[in-house]
Every structure is written in C-alpha cells, then in structure tokens.
C-alpha cells in the first residue's frame, strides 16, 4: 500500500512537471517606433504550448484606424482598444519590418502560477471582456500586463522617483521636438507630480526593468532573457530636429520684434485663440485625466479669439489687453514655480506674445 502511494505521488509530480515544462510564458517588450502610436514602445505576452504545438502572442494594445470618428473618440477618451491573439512568427515579422527590436523575458512560474496566469489571460480575451477604454497612464498594453502579473502574486516596488511622468514621457521625444511640443501642449499639471515605480510601468521599458527586478514567492520572476529578432540600424536624418519648434518660433520672435504686420497679428491672435479653445474643450469634455487642469490655457488664451476682430478693424480693447498681459505674466510665474512645466519651445512664443501685447498697449496709451 505504501509503495502504491509512493508510486502515485511520483506519477503526479512527474505529470505536473511535464505540464509545467510544456507551457512557456514570456513578456515581450518592443522598442520604440517612428509612428505617433509607437514612440513609447509596446508590451505583449507570448505563450508557447509545446503539447498543442502553438506559439502565440497576446496583444493588449490593438485598435482600428477605421473606427468611425476615430480622432474624436480618442480625444474624448471613448476610443475602445481591444485585446487580440496572433502567431508569434507574424508578430515578429511586423516588428522586424518596422525596425523595432523585440526583447523576451521568459517567466519562471510554477504549474499553478502558469495555470492562474493563463486562465486570467483567456478570461480577459473573451469577447465580452476584449474591449476596453484606453488610458495613456492607467490602462494600456503595459499596465494591463503589469496588472496581470500582480494577479498571480507578483509584487512590484513603489518608491517615488525623482522624475515626473512628464519627464518620463519627454525622454522618448527628444528626436521628435514637434511631437514633444504638441504632447506637452495638451498635458495638464497632474503630469508634473513625481512618479513612482509602479506608475512608471505605463511605459514598456520601465515595465521591462521592473519585471527584471521582481520576485515571486522568494525567487526571481525571470528565468531567461533574449532578443528575438535582428534589425538594420536606422540612420536617417530627422527633419524635425533641424526645423524644430524652438528654432522656428525663435526666428519668428526676432522677426516680429522689428516687423509685426497687421496680417501676422491677426493670424497669431486667431491661432492662439483657437488653440486655447481646443485646450479648454479637452479640459472640460475629455475622459483623459491627464489633459485636465492644463495651465497652458493661461498663455494660449481663448480670449485671443475675441481680440481678433478688433485687430481686423484696427481697434484695441484696453480690458482685453490688460487681461492677456496679466495671463502671460501668470504663465511665467506658473513655470518658474514649477506649478506646471511648459515645453522649452514656449519661451520664444512668450516673447512673441509679449511683443504683441506691448504693441497693443502702446496703441491704447497713444489714444
């Protein structure tokens, strides 16, 4: 009887070991791309089932450009992303074609942990759970993977960083100054609080780093790491860096210091006003929390839109001029005291607005 029990235990252990060896789960981290949606990288999950001879990638960040009103839904925070599955070989072909490296971290999990992970993964991939509202900071391909690892008991450190989420984002945009300018224009002051290690995992590279340092039940989470593809180096010059917003706006500021014709003033006033309306609309109506409380609206004031007709008729408005000058001064104070950090390209824009408003105030004083 004892011998039979011993043999049974040995058989069960061997079956569990066999089942465990037949399933491999890995986290894939893809390097940054050149498209707007790919500049921060990507995270996916690879599952190899040797018994059923499948090798698939579970994707958390899929969307359809053909979605009706795509741009509006994205800005409103109502664009539905979805989870999907594709063959690993096809996944690698796409990222190799885009010249993006795919880094694999194979997880060291027990049979129970693998089962729990896969059950949760398959549940999330069910038709009724597949779609979700995207959030740049809180619900994307990287945070979904982080939360899935937490579900099986992985604990991540949560120490505060000496960088804000804006700092983390900007580090990816140094070679794309116009995109950096645009993103910082629409992001509010909440992005300027110091981030922490848990929050930083909204970025795939930071998730990869934290997974590499994580433990599960006292052992390292990662069993092995490797690069799955090879790519050619991309040495194309970036026209964004040559004609950066800092350069363009600086040249305009110098030009307008000596020559600021009426048509240019009308265009500038209208442009600042329309942009201010856009910032205000995002603040009031978008579901993305990161675009709310955006103090760019102080200098990029919607009131410039009201001022435009006065310029067209060669008229001035003392009250409007005083409000616009005051809002510009407040913007500078906000930046100096780091209430909200503005993009460096705003400096020459401040100069342009200063020239614009001082010239208008001088007209009022002459009357």
Short mmCIF file of C-alpha atoms in Angstrom, two decimals:
data_model
loop_
_atom_site.label_atom_id
_atom_site.label_comp_id
_atom_site.label_asym_id
_atom_site.label_seq_id
_atom_site.Cartn_x
_atom_site.Cartn_y
_atom_site.Cartn_z
CA UNK A 1 0.00 0.00 0.00
CA UNK A 2 2.79 2.41 0.92
CA UNK A 3 4.60 1.51 -2.26
CA UNK A 4 1.49 2.22 -4.34
CA UNK A 5 1.04 5.62 -2.66
CA UNK A 6 4.67 6.46 -3.29
CA UNK A 7 4.38 5.49 -6.97
CA UNK A 8 1.19 7.55 -7.29
CA UNK A 9 2.86 10.63 -5.77
CA UNK A 10 5.86 10.22 -8.09
CA UNK A 11 3.48 9.89 -11.07
CA UNK A 12 1.56 13.05 -10.11
CA UNK A 13 4.76 15.03 -9.61
CA UNK A 14 6.09 13.90 -12.97
CA UNK A 15 2.82 14.85 -14.68
CA UNK A 16 2.86 18.29 -13.08
CA UNK A 17 6.48 18.75 -14.12
CA UNK A 18 5.61 17.64 -17.66
CA UNK A 19 2.68 20.07 -17.79
CA UNK A 20 4.85 22.85 -16.44
CA UNK A 21 7.61 22.23 -18.98
CA UNK A 22 5.13 22.18 -21.86
CA UNK A 23 3.96 25.76 -21.26
CA UNK A 24 6.27 28.74 -21.56
CA UNK A 25 5.12 32.28 -20.79
CA UNK A 26 7.16 35.33 -21.72
CA UNK A 27 6.80 39.09 -21.65
CA UNK A 28 7.74 40.79 -24.92
CA UNK A 29 8.98 44.38 -24.93
CA UNK A 30 9.18 46.07 -28.33
CA UNK A 31 11.45 49.04 -28.93
CA UNK A 32 10.13 52.42 -29.98
CA UNK A 33 8.94 53.15 -33.50
CA UNK A 34 8.60 56.21 -35.74
CA UNK A 35 4.80 56.45 -35.79
CA UNK A 36 2.99 58.54 -33.17
CA UNK A 37 1.31 55.48 -31.64
CA UNK A 38 4.61 53.61 -31.37
CA UNK A 39 7.06 56.18 -29.97
CA UNK A 40 6.83 54.74 -26.44
CA UNK A 41 7.27 51.08 -27.40
CA UNK A 42 4.92 48.17 -26.85
CA UNK A 43 4.35 45.26 -24.47
CA UNK A 44 2.83 41.87 -25.31
CA UNK A 45 2.66 38.35 -23.86
CA UNK A 46 3.98 35.24 -25.57
CA UNK A 47 2.58 31.79 -24.75
CA UNK A 48 4.20 28.62 -26.11
CA UNK A 49 2.24 25.37 -25.73
CA UNK A 50 4.56 22.58 -26.79
CA UNK A 51 1.95 19.85 -26.38
CA UNK A 52 -0.52 21.57 -28.73
CA UNK A 53 2.28 23.00 -30.86
CA UNK A 54 1.14 26.61 -30.62
CA UNK A 55 3.24 29.76 -30.28
CA UNK A 56 1.07 32.84 -29.89
CA UNK A 57 1.29 36.47 -28.81
CA UNK A 58 -1.47 38.07 -26.75
CA UNK A 59 -1.74 41.75 -27.59
CA UNK A 60 -3.34 44.30 -25.27
CA UNK A 61 -2.94 47.43 -27.36
CA UNK A 62 -4.84 46.87 -30.58
CA UNK A 63 -7.11 49.46 -32.24
CA UNK A 64 -8.77 50.09 -35.59
CA UNK A 65 -7.94 53.29 -37.50
CA UNK A 66 -11.18 52.76 -39.44
CA UNK A 67 -13.29 53.22 -36.32
CA UNK A 68 -15.93 55.89 -37.08
CA UNK A 69 -14.93 59.29 -35.62
CA UNK A 70 -11.56 57.83 -34.58
CA UNK A 71 -9.87 61.14 -33.66
CA UNK A 72 -12.90 62.47 -31.79
CA UNK A 73 -13.30 59.26 -29.78
CA UNK A 74 -9.60 59.20 -28.92
CA UNK A 75 -9.60 62.80 -27.67
CA UNK A 76 -12.85 62.25 -25.80
CA UNK A 77 -11.41 59.16 -24.07
CA UNK A 78 -14.05 56.94 -25.64
CA UNK A 79 -11.92 55.02 -28.13
CA UNK A 80 -12.15 51.31 -27.46
CA UNK A 81 -8.92 49.34 -27.67
CA UNK A 82 -9.08 45.57 -27.75
CA UNK A 83 -7.08 42.50 -26.89
CA UNK A 84 -6.17 40.01 -29.57
CA UNK A 85 -4.06 36.96 -30.42
CA UNK A 86 -1.67 36.40 -33.31
CA UNK A 87 1.01 33.94 -34.26
CA UNK A 88 4.44 34.86 -32.89
CA UNK A 89 6.07 34.46 -36.29
CA UNK A 90 3.72 37.09 -37.77
CA UNK A 91 4.21 39.38 -34.77
CA UNK A 92 7.99 39.25 -35.23
CA UNK A 93 7.71 39.89 -38.98
CA UNK A 94 5.79 43.11 -38.34
CA UNK A 95 8.23 44.47 -35.78
CA UNK A 96 11.27 43.45 -37.80
CA UNK A 97 9.81 45.25 -40.83
CA UNK A 98 9.31 48.35 -38.64
CA UNK A 99 12.95 48.02 -37.48
CA UNK A 100 11.94 47.51 -33.86
CA UNK A 101 13.68 45.03 -31.58
CA UNK A 102 11.62 42.51 -29.61
CA UNK A 103 13.07 41.63 -26.20
CA UNK A 104 11.79 38.47 -24.50
CA UNK A 105 11.72 37.82 -20.74
CA UNK A 106 10.79 34.22 -20.01
CA UNK A 107 8.90 33.91 -16.70
CA UNK A 108 9.92 31.35 -14.09
CA UNK A 109 6.50 30.14 -12.91
CA UNK A 110 5.17 27.00 -11.26
CA UNK A 111 2.43 24.93 -12.88
CA UNK A 112 -0.20 26.55 -10.63
CA UNK A 113 1.07 30.04 -11.37
CA UNK A 114 1.05 29.35 -15.10
CA UNK A 115 -2.48 27.97 -14.88
CA UNK A 116 -3.70 31.01 -12.95
CA UNK A 117 -1.98 33.37 -15.37
CA UNK A 118 -3.41 31.67 -18.46
CA UNK A 119 -6.91 31.42 -17.02
CA UNK A 120 -6.91 35.15 -16.34
CA UNK A 121 -5.41 35.89 -19.75
CA UNK A 122 -8.05 33.82 -21.53
CA UNK A 123 -10.82 35.41 -19.46
CA UNK A 124 -9.66 38.87 -20.49
CA UNK A 125 -9.61 37.74 -24.11
CA UNK A 126 -13.24 36.59 -24.10
CA UNK A 127 -15.48 38.61 -26.47
CA UNK A 128 -17.36 40.25 -23.58
CA UNK A 129 -14.07 41.38 -21.97
CA UNK A 130 -11.94 42.01 -25.02
CA UNK A 131 -12.70 45.72 -25.47
CA UNK A 132 -11.67 48.44 -23.03
CA UNK A 133 -11.34 52.21 -22.88
CA UNK A 134 -7.72 53.22 -23.34
CA UNK A 135 -5.93 55.42 -20.82
CA UNK A 136 -2.38 56.53 -21.55
CA UNK A 137 -1.28 56.35 -17.91
CA UNK A 138 -3.60 53.80 -16.36
CA UNK A 139 -4.83 51.30 -18.95
CA UNK A 140 -2.60 50.45 -21.86
CA UNK A 141 -0.65 47.43 -23.13
CA UNK A 142 1.98 47.84 -20.42
CA UNK A 143 -0.27 48.46 -17.39
CA UNK A 144 -2.53 45.58 -18.42
CA UNK A 145 0.47 43.23 -18.38
CA UNK A 146 1.66 44.65 -15.04
CA UNK A 147 -1.78 44.08 -13.50
CA UNK A 148 -1.93 40.55 -14.86
CA UNK A 149 1.38 39.77 -13.14
CA UNK A 150 0.05 41.29 -9.92
CA UNK A 151 -2.95 38.95 -10.21
CA UNK A 152 -0.70 35.92 -9.74
CA UNK A 153 1.09 37.46 -6.78
CA UNK A 154 3.99 39.42 -8.23
CA UNK A 155 4.82 42.40 -6.02
CA UNK A 156 6.43 45.46 -7.54
CA UNK A 157 8.29 48.18 -5.69
CA UNK A 158 6.52 51.51 -5.34
CA UNK A 159 9.20 54.01 -4.31
CA UNK A 160 8.83 57.58 -5.50
CA UNK A 161 11.04 58.60 -8.41
CA UNK A 162 12.84 61.91 -8.75
CA UNK A 163 11.16 62.33 -12.14
CA UNK A 164 7.62 63.26 -13.09
CA UNK A 165 5.51 61.39 -15.64
CA UNK A 166 6.13 64.34 -17.97
CA UNK A 167 9.90 63.79 -17.60
CA UNK A 168 9.46 60.11 -18.40
CA UNK A 169 7.37 60.90 -21.47
CA UNK A 170 9.72 63.64 -22.72
CA UNK A 171 12.72 61.31 -22.58
CA UNK A 172 11.21 59.44 -25.56
CA UNK A 173 10.54 62.58 -27.60
CA UNK A 174 13.93 64.28 -27.82
CA UNK A 175 14.28 63.36 -31.50
CA UNK A 176 10.70 64.45 -32.26
CA UNK A 177 10.56 68.05 -30.98
CA UNK A 178 7.30 68.92 -32.77
CA UNK A 179 5.56 65.91 -31.28
CA UNK A 180 7.09 66.76 -27.90
CA UNK A 181 5.77 70.30 -28.23
CA UNK A 182 2.27 69.08 -29.15
CA UNK A 183 2.06 66.49 -26.39
CA UNK A 184 3.22 68.93 -23.73
CA UNK A 185 0.74 71.48 -25.03
CA UNK A 186 -2.23 69.22 -24.23
CA UNK A 187 -0.98 67.60 -20.99
CA UNK A 188 -2.05 69.21 -17.71
CA UNK A 189 -0.25 69.91 -14.46
CA UNK A 190 -1.06 66.49 -12.94
CA UNK A 191 1.80 65.10 -15.06
CA UNK A 192 4.31 67.19 -13.09
CA UNK A 193 3.96 65.36 -9.80
CA UNK A 194 6.78 62.93 -9.08
CA UNK A 195 6.04 59.49 -10.47
CA UNK A 196 6.70 56.20 -8.67
CA UNK A 197 8.00 52.83 -9.78
CA UNK A 198 4.52 51.33 -10.02
CA UNK A 199 3.12 54.24 -12.06
CA UNK A 200 6.19 54.36 -14.32
CA UNK A 201 5.25 50.96 -15.71
CA UNK A 202 2.78 52.64 -18.08
CA UNK A 203 5.89 52.74 -20.27
CA UNK A 204 7.02 49.34 -21.66
CA UNK A 205 10.72 49.94 -20.98
CA UNK A 206 10.04 50.65 -17.31
CA UNK A 207 7.82 47.57 -17.04
CA UNK A 208 10.65 45.51 -18.53
CA UNK A 209 13.07 46.93 -15.97
CA UNK A 210 10.72 46.25 -13.02
CA UNK A 211 9.98 42.71 -14.21
CA UNK A 212 13.72 42.08 -14.32
CA UNK A 213 13.98 43.10 -10.66
CA UNK A 214 10.76 41.43 -9.43
CA UNK A 215 10.43 38.28 -7.35
CA UNK A 216 7.59 35.82 -6.90
CA UNK A 217 7.46 33.67 -3.79
CA UNK A 218 11.06 34.48 -2.97
CA UNK A 219 12.57 33.65 -6.37
CA UNK A 220 13.44 35.76 -9.40
CA UNK A 221 10.48 36.23 -11.73
CA UNK A 222 12.67 36.00 -14.83
CA UNK A 223 14.19 32.70 -15.91
CA UNK A 224 15.99 33.96 -19.03
CA UNK A 225 16.12 36.87 -21.47
CA UNK A 226 16.96 37.25 -25.15
CA UNK A 227 16.38 39.32 -28.28
CA UNK A 228 14.06 37.58 -30.76
CA UNK A 229 14.93 39.47 -33.94
CA UNK A 230 17.65 41.47 -35.59
CA UNK A 231 17.20 44.78 -37.38
CA UNK A 232 19.21 47.12 -39.56
CA UNK A 233 20.26 50.39 -37.97
CA UNK A 234 18.22 53.40 -38.98
CA UNK A 235 20.47 56.41 -39.57
CA UNK A 236 18.03 58.66 -41.42
CA UNK A 237 18.31 62.34 -40.53
CA UNK A 238 15.33 63.77 -38.69
CA UNK A 239 13.93 66.93 -40.28
CA UNK A 240 12.04 67.63 -37.03
CA UNK A 241 15.33 68.24 -35.26
CA UNK A 242 16.61 70.56 -37.99
CA UNK A 243 13.46 72.69 -38.15
CA UNK A 244 12.48 72.38 -34.51
CA UNK A 245 9.69 74.49 -32.96
CA UNK A 246 12.30 76.22 -30.79
CA UNK A 247 14.17 77.36 -33.92
CA UNK A 248 11.07 78.34 -35.91
CA UNK A 249 9.42 80.26 -33.07
CA UNK A 250 12.74 81.95 -32.17
CA UNK A 251 13.15 83.19 -35.75
CA UNK A 252 9.57 84.47 -35.72
CA UNK A 253 10.17 86.24 -32.40
CA UNK A 254 13.23 88.05 -33.84
CA UNK A 255 11.27 88.95 -36.99
CA UNK A 256 8.26 90.26 -35.07
CA UNK A 257 10.49 92.31 -32.79
CA UNK A 258 11.31 94.51 -35.81
CA UNK A 259 8.35 93.88 -38.09
CA UNK A 260 4.95 92.63 -36.91
CA UNK A 261 2.45 93.50 -39.68
CA UNK A 262 -1.29 93.52 -39.14
CA UNK A 263 -1.99 90.28 -41.10
CA UNK A 264 0.58 88.43 -38.98
CA UNK A 265 -1.03 89.74 -35.80
CA UNK A 266 -4.47 88.61 -36.95
CA UNK A 267 -3.18 85.14 -37.80
CA UNK A 268 -1.29 84.88 -34.49
CA UNK A 269 -4.27 86.06 -32.43
CA UNK A 270 -6.66 83.70 -34.21
CA UNK A 271 -4.24 80.75 -33.89
CA UNK A 272 -3.67 81.25 -30.16
CA UNK A 273 -7.40 81.68 -29.58
CA UNK A 274 -8.40 78.54 -31.47
CA UNK A 275 -5.68 76.51 -29.74
CA UNK A 276 -6.90 77.83 -26.39
CA UNK A 277 -10.46 76.74 -27.22
CA UNK A 278 -9.09 73.28 -28.06
CA UNK A 279 -7.21 73.06 -24.74
CA UNK A 280 -10.33 74.21 -22.86
CA UNK A 281 -12.52 71.64 -24.66
CA UNK A 282 -10.11 68.84 -23.74
CA UNK A 283 -10.09 70.02 -20.12
CA UNK A 284 -13.88 70.12 -19.88
CA UNK A 285 -15.00 67.22 -22.04
CA UNK A 286 -12.21 64.63 -22.44
CA UNK A 287 -12.24 61.44 -20.40
CA UNK A 288 -8.42 61.52 -20.24
CA UNK A 289 -7.50 62.86 -16.81
CA UNK A 290 -4.01 63.79 -17.95
CA UNK A 291 -5.33 66.62 -20.20
CA UNK A 292 -7.31 68.32 -17.44
CA UNK A 293 -6.06 71.24 -15.30
CA UNK A 294 -3.90 72.36 -18.22
CA UNK A 295 -2.36 75.74 -17.42
CA UNK A 296 -1.15 76.22 -20.99
CA UNK A 297 -4.54 77.87 -21.33
CA UNK A 298 -3.17 80.91 -19.47
CA UNK A 299 -0.82 81.99 -22.25
CA UNK A 300 -2.69 80.25 -25.06
CA UNK A 301 -5.79 82.13 -24.03
CA UNK A 302 -9.15 81.67 -25.82
CA UNK A 303 -9.64 85.43 -25.37
CA UNK A 304 -7.25 85.97 -28.28
CA UNK A 305 -10.09 84.74 -30.48
CA UNK A 306 -12.25 87.63 -29.21
CA UNK A 307 -9.37 90.05 -29.79
CA UNK A 308 -9.01 89.06 -33.46
CA UNK A 309 -11.94 91.16 -34.78
CA UNK A 310 -10.52 94.25 -33.04
CA UNK A 311 -7.24 93.75 -34.89
CA UNK A 312 -9.06 93.33 -38.20
CA UNK A 313 -10.78 96.70 -37.65
CA UNK A 314 -7.61 98.45 -36.41
CA UNK A 315 -9.16 98.81 -32.99
CA UNK A 316 -7.95 97.95 -29.49
CA UNK A 317 -9.62 96.85 -26.27
CA UNK A 318 -7.97 98.02 -23.08
CA UNK A 319 -9.60 95.48 -20.76
CA UNK A 320 -8.77 92.54 -23.05
CA UNK A 321 -5.19 93.72 -23.46
CA UNK A 322 -4.69 94.01 -19.69
CA UNK A 323 -6.17 90.53 -19.12
CA UNK A 324 -3.95 88.98 -21.80
CA UNK A 325 -0.81 90.64 -20.42
CA UNK A 326 -1.73 89.50 -16.90
CA UNK A 327 -2.33 85.93 -18.09
CA UNK A 328 1.07 85.92 -19.80
CA UNK A 329 2.78 87.13 -16.61
CA UNK A 330 0.93 84.49 -14.56
CA UNK A 331 2.07 81.83 -17.06
CA UNK A 332 5.69 82.80 -16.47
CA UNK A 333 5.18 82.62 -12.69
CA UNK A 334 3.50 79.21 -13.02
CA UNK A 335 6.51 77.94 -14.97
CA UNK A 336 9.11 79.48 -12.65
CA UNK A 337 7.48 77.95 -9.56
CA UNK A 338 7.03 74.60 -11.36
CA UNK A 339 3.28 74.51 -10.88
CA UNK A 340 3.27 73.21 -14.44
CA UNK A 341 6.28 72.65 -16.67
CA UNK A 342 5.92 74.02 -20.19
CA UNK A 343 7.83 72.85 -23.23
CA UNK A 344 11.07 74.78 -23.83
CA UNK A 345 9.70 75.88 -27.22
CA UNK A 346 7.20 78.07 -25.35
CA UNK A 347 9.99 80.56 -24.49
CA UNK A 348 10.05 82.28 -27.92
CA UNK A 349 6.23 82.10 -28.01
CA UNK A 350 6.19 84.06 -24.74
CA UNK A 351 8.44 86.59 -26.47
CA UNK A 352 6.05 86.80 -29.45
CA UNK A 353 3.07 87.29 -27.14
CA UNK A 354 4.98 89.87 -25.14
CA UNK A 355 5.78 91.86 -28.29
CA UNK A 356 2.19 91.52 -29.50
CA UNK A 357 0.57 92.69 -26.26
CA UNK A 358 3.05 95.51 -25.56
CA UNK A 359 2.48 96.92 -29.04
CA UNK A 360 -1.28 96.83 -28.48
CA UNK A 361 -0.95 98.53 -25.09
CA UNK A 362 1.16 101.29 -26.66
CA UNK A 363 -1.61 101.93 -29.17
CA UNK A 364 -4.05 102.36 -26.27
CA UNK A 365 -1.71 104.78 -24.46
CA UNK A 366 -1.36 106.92 -27.59
CA UNK A 367 -5.12 107.38 -27.83
#
